[in-house]
Coordinates of C-alpha atoms in Angstrom, one line a residue:
X1262 CA 86.0 144.5 123.1
X1263 CA 83.5 147.3 123.9
X1264 CA 86.1 150.0 124.5
X1265 CA 89.5 150.7 123.0
X1266 CA 92.3 151.4 125.4
X1267 CA 94.6 153.9 123.7
X1268 CA 98.2 154.7 124.5
X1269 CA 100.3 157.6 123.1
X1270 CA 104.0 157.6 122.6
X1271 CA 105.6 161.0 122.2
X1272 CA 104.3 163.9 124.3
X1273 CA 105.6 166.8 122.2
X1274 CA 103.2 169.3 120.8
X1275 CA 101.0 167.0 118.8
X1276 CA 101.1 164.1 121.3
X1277 CA 99.8 166.4 124.1
X1278 CA 97.2 167.8 121.7
X1279 CA 95.8 164.3 121.1
X1280 CA 96.0 163.5 124.8
X1281 CA 93.9 166.7 125.6
X1282 CA 90.8 165.8 123.7
X1283 CA 91.1 162.1 124.6
X1284 CA 91.2 163.0 128.3
X1285 CA 88.2 165.3 127.8
X1286 CA 86.3 162.2 126.6
X1287 CA 85.6 163.6 123.1
X1288 CA 86.0 160.2 121.5
X1289 CA 83.3 157.6 122.1
X1290 CA 84.1 154.0 123.0
X1291 CA 87.7 154.6 123.9
X1292 CA 89.9 155.6 126.9
X1293 CA 93.4 157.0 127.1
X1294 CA 95.0 154.5 129.5
X1295 CA 98.8 155.0 129.0
X1296 CA 101.3 157.6 127.8
X1297 CA 105.0 157.2 127.1
X1298 CA 107.9 159.6 126.6
X1299 CA 111.7 159.2 127.0
X1300 CA 111.9 162.8 128.2
X1301 CA 110.9 162.5 131.9
X1302 CA 109.5 166.1 132.3
X1303 CA 107.0 165.4 129.6
X1304 CA 105.4 162.7 131.7
X1305 CA 104.9 164.9 134.8
X1306 CA 101.5 166.5 133.8
X1307 CA 100.1 163.0 133.4
X1308 CA 101.3 161.4 136.6
X1309 CA 98.7 160.7 139.3
X1310 CA 95.7 160.8 136.9
X1311 CA 93.2 158.0 137.6
X1312 CA 93.3 155.1 135.2
X1313 CA 96.3 156.5 133.3
X1314 CA 99.7 155.0 133.5
X1315 CA 103.0 156.6 132.5
X1316 CA 105.9 154.8 131.0
X1317 CA 109.5 156.1 130.3
X1318 CA 109.9 153.3 127.8
X1319 CA 107.6 152.7 124.8
X1320 CA 108.7 149.1 124.8
X1321 CA 107.3 148.7 128.3
X1322 CA 104.1 150.4 127.4
X1323 CA 103.6 148.1 124.4
X1324 CA 104.3 145.0 126.5
X1325 CA 102.3 146.2 129.5
X1326 CA 98.9 144.8 128.5
X1327 CA 97.4 148.3 129.3
X1328 CA 96.6 149.3 125.7
X1329 CA 94.8 147.9 122.6
X1330 CA 96.0 150.6 120.2
X1331 CA 98.9 153.0 120.0
X1332 CA 99.0 156.6 118.7
X1333 CA 102.6 157.3 117.5
X1334 CA 103.6 160.9 117.8
X1335 CA 107.4 160.7 118.0
X1336 CA 110.1 162.2 115.8
X1337 CA 109.8 160.8 112.3
X1338 CA 112.3 158.0 112.1
X1339 CA 110.7 156.3 115.1
X1340 CA 107.3 156.1 113.4
X1341 CA 108.5 153.1 111.4
X1342 CA 110.3 151.1 114.1
X1343 CA 107.7 151.7 116.8
X1344 CA 104.9 151.0 114.3
X1345 CA 106.3 147.7 113.2
X1346 CA 106.9 146.6 116.8
X1347 CA 103.4 147.5 117.9
X1348 CA 101.8 145.6 115.0
X1349 CA 103.9 142.5 115.7
X1350 CA 102.8 142.7 119.4
X1351 CA 99.1 142.7 118.3
X1352 CA 98.3 146.4 118.7
X1353 CA 96.4 148.6 116.3
X1354 CA 98.3 151.8 115.3
X1355 CA 97.5 155.4 114.5
X1356 CA 100.6 157.1 113.0
X1357 CA 101.1 160.8 112.9
X1358 CA 102.4 162.3 109.7
X1359 CA 104.6 161.3 108.1
X1360 CA 104.1 157.5 108.5
X1361 CA 107.9 157.2 107.9
X1362 CA 110.8 159.5 107.1
X1363 CA 111.3 158.0 103.7
X1364 CA 109.6 155.7 101.2
X1365 CA 111.8 152.6 101.9
X1366 CA 110.8 152.8 105.6
X1367 CA 107.1 153.3 104.7
X1368 CA 107.3 150.2 102.5
X1369 CA 108.7 148.2 105.5
X1370 CA 105.9 149.4 107.8
X1371 CA 103.2 148.6 105.2
X1372 CA 104.7 145.2 104.7
X1373 CA 104.5 144.4 108.4
X1374 CA 100.9 145.5 108.4
X1375 CA 100.2 143.2 105.5
X1376 CA 101.5 140.4 107.6
X1377 CA 99.0 141.4 110.4
X1378 CA 95.9 142.5 108.4
X1379 CA 93.6 142.1 111.4
X1380 CA 95.2 145.1 113.1
X1381 CA 94.0 148.5 112.1
X1382 CA 96.6 150.8 110.7
X1383 CA 95.5 154.5 110.2
X1384 CA 97.3 157.7 109.4
X1385 CA 96.5 161.1 111.0
X1386 CA 95.5 162.9 107.8
X1387 CA 92.8 165.2 109.1
X1388 CA 92.5 167.4 106.1
X1389 CA 90.5 164.6 104.5
X1390 CA 87.6 165.4 106.7
X1391 CA 87.6 169.2 106.1
X1392 CA 84.4 170.1 104.2
X1393 CA 86.3 172.4 101.8
X1394 CA 88.4 169.5 100.5
X1395 CA 85.5 167.1 100.5
X1396 CA 83.6 169.5 98.2
X1397 CA 86.5 169.7 95.9
X1398 CA 86.8 165.9 95.8
X1399 CA 83.1 165.7 95.0
X1400 CA 83.5 168.1 92.1
X1401 CA 86.4 165.9 90.7
X1402 CA 84.8 162.5 91.3
X1403 CA 81.3 163.5 89.9
X1404 CA 82.9 164.7 86.7
X1405 CA 81.7 168.3 87.3
X1406 CA 85.3 169.5 86.9
X1407 CA 86.0 167.4 83.8
X1408 CA 89.4 166.0 83.1
X1409 CA 92.3 167.3 85.2
X1410 CA 94.3 169.9 83.2
X1411 CA 96.4 171.8 85.7
X1412 CA 96.9 172.0 89.5
X1413 CA 98.7 174.8 91.4
X1414 CA 99.2 175.0 95.1
X1415 CA 101.1 177.9 96.6
X1416 CA 101.4 177.2 100.3
X1417 CA 104.0 179.6 101.6
X1418 CA 102.3 180.7 104.8
X1419 CA 104.2 178.2 106.9
X1420 CA 106.4 180.9 108.3
X1421 CA 108.8 179.7 111.1
X1422 CA 111.3 181.7 113.1
X1423 CA 114.9 180.7 114.1
X1424 CA 113.5 180.1 117.6
X1425 CA 111.2 177.4 116.2
X1426 CA 114.1 175.4 114.6
X1427 CA 116.2 175.9 117.7
X1428 CA 113.5 174.4 120.0
X1429 CA 114.5 170.7 119.3
X1430 CA 117.7 169.0 118.4
X1431 CA 116.0 166.7 115.9
X1432 CA 114.2 169.5 114.0
X1433 CA 115.4 170.3 110.5
X1434 CA 118.3 167.9 110.4
X1435 CA 118.9 165.0 108.1
X1436 CA 119.5 162.6 111.0
X1437 CA 116.7 163.8 113.2
X1438 CA 113.9 164.6 110.8
X1439 CA 115.0 163.5 107.3
X1440 CA 114.0 166.7 105.6
X1441 CA 112.5 170.1 106.1
X1442 CA 109.3 171.9 105.0
X1443 CA 108.3 169.1 102.7
X1444 CA 108.4 166.3 105.3
X1445 CA 107.3 168.4 108.3
X1446 CA 104.9 171.2 107.4
X1447 CA 103.6 170.1 104.0
X1448 CA 102.8 166.4 104.5
X1449 CA 99.1 167.2 104.9
X1450 CA 99.1 169.3 101.8
X1451 CA 100.9 166.6 99.8
X1452 CA 98.5 163.9 101.1
X1453 CA 95.5 166.1 100.1
X1454 CA 97.0 166.7 96.7
X1455 CA 97.5 163.0 96.0
X1456 CA 94.1 162.1 97.5
X1457 CA 92.3 164.6 95.2
X1458 CA 94.4 164.5 92.0
X1459 CA 96.3 161.2 92.2
X1460 CA 100.0 160.7 92.0
X1461 CA 102.0 162.4 89.2
X1462 CA 104.0 160.4 86.7
X1463 CA 107.2 162.5 87.0
X1464 CA 108.5 165.3 89.1
X1465 CA 111.1 168.0 88.9
X1466 CA 112.0 169.6 92.2
X1467 CA 113.9 172.8 93.0
X1468 CA 114.8 173.0 96.7
X1469 CA 116.9 175.6 98.5
X1470 CA 118.5 174.4 101.7
X1471 CA 118.7 176.8 104.7
X1472 CA 117.9 179.8 102.5
X1473 CA 116.0 181.6 105.3
X1474 CA 117.2 179.7 108.4
X1475 CA 120.3 178.3 110.0
X1476 CA 119.3 174.7 109.0
X1477 CA 120.7 172.0 106.7
X1478 CA 117.4 170.9 105.1
X1479 CA 115.0 172.5 102.6
X1480 CA 113.0 175.6 103.6
X1481 CA 112.1 176.9 100.2
X1482 CA 110.7 174.7 97.4
X1483 CA 109.2 174.9 93.9
X1484 CA 108.2 171.6 92.2
X1485 CA 106.8 170.9 88.7
X1486 CA 104.5 167.8 88.3
X1487 CA 103.3 165.9 85.3
X1488 CA 100.4 163.5 85.6
X1489 CA 99.7 160.4 83.6
X1490 CA 97.0 162.1 81.5
X1491 CA 99.3 165.0 80.5
X1492 CA 98.0 167.4 83.2
X1493 CA 100.6 169.6 84.8
X1494 CA 101.1 171.0 88.3
X1495 CA 103.2 173.4 90.4
X1496 CA 103.7 173.1 94.1
X1497 CA 105.4 176.0 95.9
X1498 CA 106.1 176.1 99.7
X1499 CA 108.4 177.8 102.2
X1500 CA 108.9 178.4 105.9
X1501 CA 110.7 181.7 105.3
X1502 CA 108.1 183.8 103.5
X1503 CA 105.9 186.3 105.3
X1504 CA 103.0 187.0 105.0
X1505 CA 102.9 184.1 102.6
X1506 CA 100.1 182.7 100.4
X1507 CA 97.7 179.8 100.5
X1508 CA 96.1 179.4 97.1
X1509 CA 94.9 176.0 95.8
X1510 CA 93.7 176.0 92.2
X1511 CA 92.6 173.0 90.1
X1512 CA 91.7 173.5 86.4
X1513 CA 89.7 170.9 84.5
X1514 CA 88.1 170.8 81.1
X1515 CA 84.7 171.8 82.7
X1516 CA 86.0 174.7 84.8
X1517 CA 88.2 175.9 87.6
X1518 CA 88.0 175.6 91.4
X1519 CA 90.0 178.0 93.6
X1520 CA 90.4 177.8 97.4
X1521 CA 91.9 180.9 98.9
X1522 CA 91.1 183.3 101.8
X1523 CA 88.7 180.8 103.3
X1524 CA 86.5 180.9 100.2
X1525 CA 85.9 178.1 97.7
X1526 CA 84.8 179.3 94.2
X1527 CA 83.9 177.3 91.1
X1528 CA 84.0 178.9 87.6
X1529 CA 82.1 176.3 85.5
X1530 CA 82.3 176.1 81.7
X1531 CA 78.9 175.7 80.1
X1532 CA 80.6 173.3 77.7
X1533 CA 83.7 171.2 78.1
X1534 CA 86.6 173.4 76.8
X1535 CA 88.0 170.7 74.5
X1536 CA 84.6 170.1 72.9
X1537 CA 84.0 173.8 72.6
X1538 CA 87.4 174.2 70.9
X1539 CA 86.7 171.5 68.4
X1540 CA 83.2 172.7 67.5
X1541 CA 83.4 176.5 67.6
X1542 CA 83.4 178.4 64.3
X1543 CA 84.9 181.5 65.9
X1544 CA 88.6 181.9 66.6
X1545 CA 88.5 184.0 69.8
X1546 CA 85.4 182.6 71.4
X1547 CA 85.3 181.1 74.9
X1548 CA 82.7 178.9 76.6
X1549 CA 80.1 180.8 78.7
X1550 CA 80.8 180.4 82.4
X1551 CA 78.9 180.3 85.7
X1552 CA 80.6 181.8 88.8
X1553 CA 79.6 179.9 92.0
X1554 CA 80.8 180.4 95.5
X1555 CA 80.5 177.0 97.3
X1556 CA 79.7 177.4 101.0
X1557 CA 81.3 175.2 103.6
X1558 CA 81.7 175.2 107.4
X1559 CA 84.9 174.2 109.1
X1560 CA 85.1 170.7 110.8
X1561 CA 85.2 171.5 114.5
X1562 CA 87.9 169.1 115.5
X1563 CA 89.2 167.3 112.4
X1564 CA 91.9 165.3 114.4
X1565 CA 89.2 164.0 116.6
X1566 CA 87.1 162.9 113.6
X1567 CA 90.0 160.8 112.3
X1568 CA 90.6 159.4 115.8
X1569 CA 86.9 158.4 116.2
X1570 CA 87.0 156.8 112.8
X1571 CA 90.1 154.8 113.9
X1572 CA 88.3 153.6 117.1
X1573 CA 85.2 152.7 115.1
X1574 CA 87.2 150.7 112.6
X1575 CA 88.7 148.7 115.5
X1576 CA 85.4 148.0 117.2
X1577 CA 83.3 147.6 114.0
X1578 CA 85.6 145.8 111.5
X1579 CA 82.7 145.4 109.0
X1580 CA 81.9 149.1 108.9
X1581 CA 82.7 151.4 106.0
X1582 CA 86.4 151.5 106.9
X1583 CA 89.1 154.1 107.4
X1584 CA 89.0 157.6 106.1
X1585 CA 92.8 157.6 106.1
X1586 CA 94.3 154.1 105.8
X1587 CA 97.9 154.1 107.0
X1588 CA 99.1 152.6 103.7
X1589 CA 97.9 155.8 101.9
X1590 CA 100.6 157.6 103.9
X1591 CA 103.2 156.4 101.4
X1592 CA 101.8 158.9 98.8
X1593 CA 102.8 162.0 100.7
X1594 CA 106.2 160.5 101.8
X1595 CA 107.0 159.6 98.2
X1596 CA 106.0 163.1 97.0
X1597 CA 108.2 164.8 99.6
X1598 CA 111.1 162.4 98.9
X1599 CA 110.9 162.7 95.1
X1600 CA 110.8 166.5 95.1
X1601 CA 113.9 166.5 97.3
X1602 CA 115.6 163.7 95.3
X1603 CA 115.0 165.5 92.0
X1604 CA 116.5 168.6 93.3
X1605 CA 119.6 166.8 94.7
X1606 CA 120.0 165.0 91.4
X1607 CA 119.3 168.0 89.3
X1608 CA 117.0 166.1 87.0
X1609 CA 113.4 164.9 86.5
X1610 CA 112.5 161.7 88.4
X1611 CA 109.9 159.2 87.3
X1612 CA 107.4 157.7 89.7
X1613 CA 107.4 155.3 91.4
X1614 CA 110.7 156.4 92.6
X1615 CA 113.6 154.1 93.6
X1616 CA 113.2 154.0 97.4
X1617 CA 116.4 152.1 98.0
X1618 CA 118.5 154.7 96.1
X1619 CA 116.8 157.6 98.0
X1620 CA 117.5 155.8 101.3
X1621 CA 121.1 155.5 100.4
X1622 CA 121.3 159.2 99.5
X1623 CA 119.7 160.2 102.8
X1624 CA 122.2 158.0 104.7
X1625 CA 125.0 159.7 102.8
X1626 CA 123.6 163.2 103.8
X1627 CA 123.5 162.1 107.4
X1628 CA 127.0 160.6 107.3
X1629 CA 128.5 163.7 105.6
X1630 CA 126.6 166.3 107.8
X1631 CA 128.9 168.7 109.7
X1632 CA 126.0 170.8 110.9
X1633 CA 126.1 171.7 114.5
X1634 CA 122.8 172.7 116.1
X1635 CA 122.4 174.7 119.3
X1636 CA 119.1 173.9 121.1
X1637 CA 117.5 176.7 123.1
X1638 CA 114.4 176.8 125.3
X1639 CA 111.6 178.8 123.7
X1640 CA 108.5 180.4 125.2
X1641 CA 105.4 178.3 125.4
X1642 CA 102.8 179.1 122.9
X1643 CA 99.6 177.6 121.3
X1644 CA 101.0 175.5 118.4
X1645 CA 97.5 174.7 117.2
X1646 CA 97.6 178.1 115.5
X1647 CA 99.9 176.4 113.0
X1648 CA 97.1 174.0 111.8
X1649 CA 96.2 174.6 108.2
X1650 CA 92.8 174.2 106.7

């Protein structure tokens, strides 16, 4: 194979976005050859294009022989079933976030991939290629930050209006989406948090359901995290707070790194704080510090970088591999699930969480839901403004 033939299932906001740069030939050694959506009007802009076929049925597209790899950009629950079917039919898959609506489904998808290891399974976690997060990762992995002590991420600038939630019947419902701000808006933040700091050992979540909007799922969240080494963390998010905050702070024994207002700063202790505490003869002394602003430039099209890496992994299986392996997607799904589960239970939950118990609780929420949603048409707008860096 010299060129990967890509198909996209799901032509909502993100599916159309991927189709845009693929049709503009921004990805080398691949071609968008098919698209699919069950909603007929979504297919209209793609009909009549040379070398591009449209399918009303994803099953037909998968069986058509027109594609080598599938980009899955459907509502959440379909990520698992479509992903498993595509893998079984010999296709490579790129799954938009989340890889599944809940951990048990993520485990099922990963298990099928393990049965078909020659297929490439990637997740669209584009924040992993953002220079700001790469520089933070380098500080952690090089030991410059020392041992992890504390992490705080206040990410409350996900403001959404009632019109946003009314724009789709699946949005912000237990049956259609499986959750709210944690599973939809914050998956990239949760992936980045796990990618940088690892998974916590236990979590206590506090979620408010429909506090700011007429929805049945969570739109305001505070979570407390404890890590295996004793480090602690707080994760705060909301879709109802304006103007909101985006402040990411990681403290280690060698200093503190802060990302806020498009600036990355590192306050570095001249000596490890634990060593200084043990050896200092003065009660109120502190280590001397250096204040450094770490420069970075934004990645021009982070989604395209992840997509190019996916294509390269298919064509060059002996290369350095995936930036965002699909199996890593279970981290963010589990974090979203465990925060919600902890809040529903009213208690701290140990990780790894019981995926079967959570799936049963989610099915109960779906079965007992009496929420009636009115869907209205909203004005078209540039949804890419919602992308976070």
